[in-house]
Amino acid sequence: MVRPILHILLHFLVPGLVARAAWREQWKKAWLVMVATMIVDLDHLLADPLYDPDRCSIGFHPLHTWPAWIVYTALCVHPKTRWVGVGLVIHMVLDAVDCVWMTSLG
């Protein structure tokens, strides 16, 4: 039960740390935009069961696929979409880390 809670906490903490480090003057705004990218998890509504703490999101949900990662990475290039792109990339990396934890921690 600790892993899913830690996973959710990291989705708030890591964007905050990145925002503070990269955009000191606008870190709150950057953090809010990056946290808002959690809306990408709406693709979980297509799954059955809706929530499974032991399911790896990467490659399972449509917005958590490698082609989507490429789009998210491309969003990081343009200044107007950078916060969204960084937020989505952070989200995917954290979900990938969670998949590794699932297999290694049991």
XYZ file of C-alpha atoms in Angstrom:
106
model
C 0.000 0.000 0.000
C 2.993 2.304 0.479
C 4.059 2.176 -3.190
C 0.826 3.647 -4.657
C 0.785 6.453 -2.077
C 4.447 7.279 -2.713
C 3.761 7.223 -6.450
C 0.981 9.813 -6.129
C 3.087 12.006 -3.831
C 5.938 11.975 -6.346
C 3.549 13.261 -9.029
C 3.258 16.429 -6.930
C 6.759 16.672 -5.460
C 8.941 16.058 -8.527
C 7.281 18.733 -10.707
C 7.666 21.134 -7.782
C 11.373 20.415 -7.486
C 11.876 20.764 -11.241
C 9.860 24.004 -11.324
C 11.895 25.492 -8.459
C 15.168 24.521 -10.123
C 14.342 25.539 -13.698
C 11.916 28.464 -13.386
C 12.701 30.224 -10.108
C 10.732 33.373 -10.905
C 7.652 31.508 -12.124
C 7.965 28.228 -10.247
C 4.433 28.255 -8.814
C 2.861 28.757 -12.224
C 5.152 26.140 -13.804
C 4.366 23.682 -11.000
C 0.603 24.169 -11.392
C 0.791 23.597 -15.146
C 2.939 20.491 -14.681
C 0.621 19.086 -12.007
C -2.354 19.811 -14.279
C -0.855 17.451 -16.850
C -2.047 14.620 -14.605
C -5.215 14.970 -16.669
C -3.389 12.556 -18.995
C -4.575 9.883 -16.564
C -8.094 10.271 -17.945
C -7.134 7.438 -20.265
C -7.419 5.200 -17.198
C -11.188 5.580 -17.603
C -10.917 3.290 -20.630
C -9.507 0.442 -18.535
C -11.300 -2.368 -16.773
C -10.927 -2.373 -13.857
C -10.745 1.391 -13.656
C -7.964 1.322 -11.052
C -5.492 -1.459 -10.482
C -2.535 -0.524 -8.264
C -0.566 -3.453 -9.693
C -1.013 -2.572 -13.376
C 1.794 -0.892 -15.292
C 0.391 2.162 -17.084
C 3.203 2.336 -19.631
C 2.090 0.675 -22.830
C -1.317 -0.202 -21.381
C -3.184 3.100 -21.533
C -3.349 4.977 -24.880
C -1.792 8.193 -23.569
C 0.986 6.215 -21.861
C 2.501 4.709 -25.025
C 5.882 5.352 -26.634
C 4.380 7.370 -29.531
C 2.736 9.614 -26.927
C 6.112 10.006 -25.178
C 7.578 11.306 -28.439
C 4.850 13.952 -28.675
C 5.346 14.920 -25.012
C 9.086 15.256 -25.553
C 8.488 17.427 -28.628
C 6.300 19.729 -26.509
C 9.377 20.445 -24.371
C 11.114 22.153 -27.297
C 8.757 25.102 -27.820
C 8.729 27.696 -25.016
C 4.917 28.055 -25.068
C 4.354 24.331 -24.504
C 7.465 23.574 -22.456
C 5.801 23.343 -19.023
C 3.148 21.002 -20.398
C 5.792 18.883 -22.120
C 8.025 18.714 -19.069
C 5.043 17.847 -16.880
C 4.010 15.020 -19.209
C 7.551 13.659 -19.492
C 7.919 13.718 -15.697
C 4.581 11.928 -15.422
C 5.665 9.192 -17.848
C 9.040 8.746 -16.144
C 7.366 8.427 -12.739
C 4.895 5.903 -14.149
C 7.802 3.941 -15.654
C 9.586 3.998 -12.284
C 6.410 2.670 -10.697
C 6.386 -0.197 -13.216
C 9.956 -1.070 -12.233
C 9.024 -0.929 -8.544
C 6.120 -3.296 -9.211
C 8.394 -5.919 -10.702
C 11.323 -5.494 -8.326
C 9.503 -4.888 -5.047
C 6.728 -7.375 -5.667
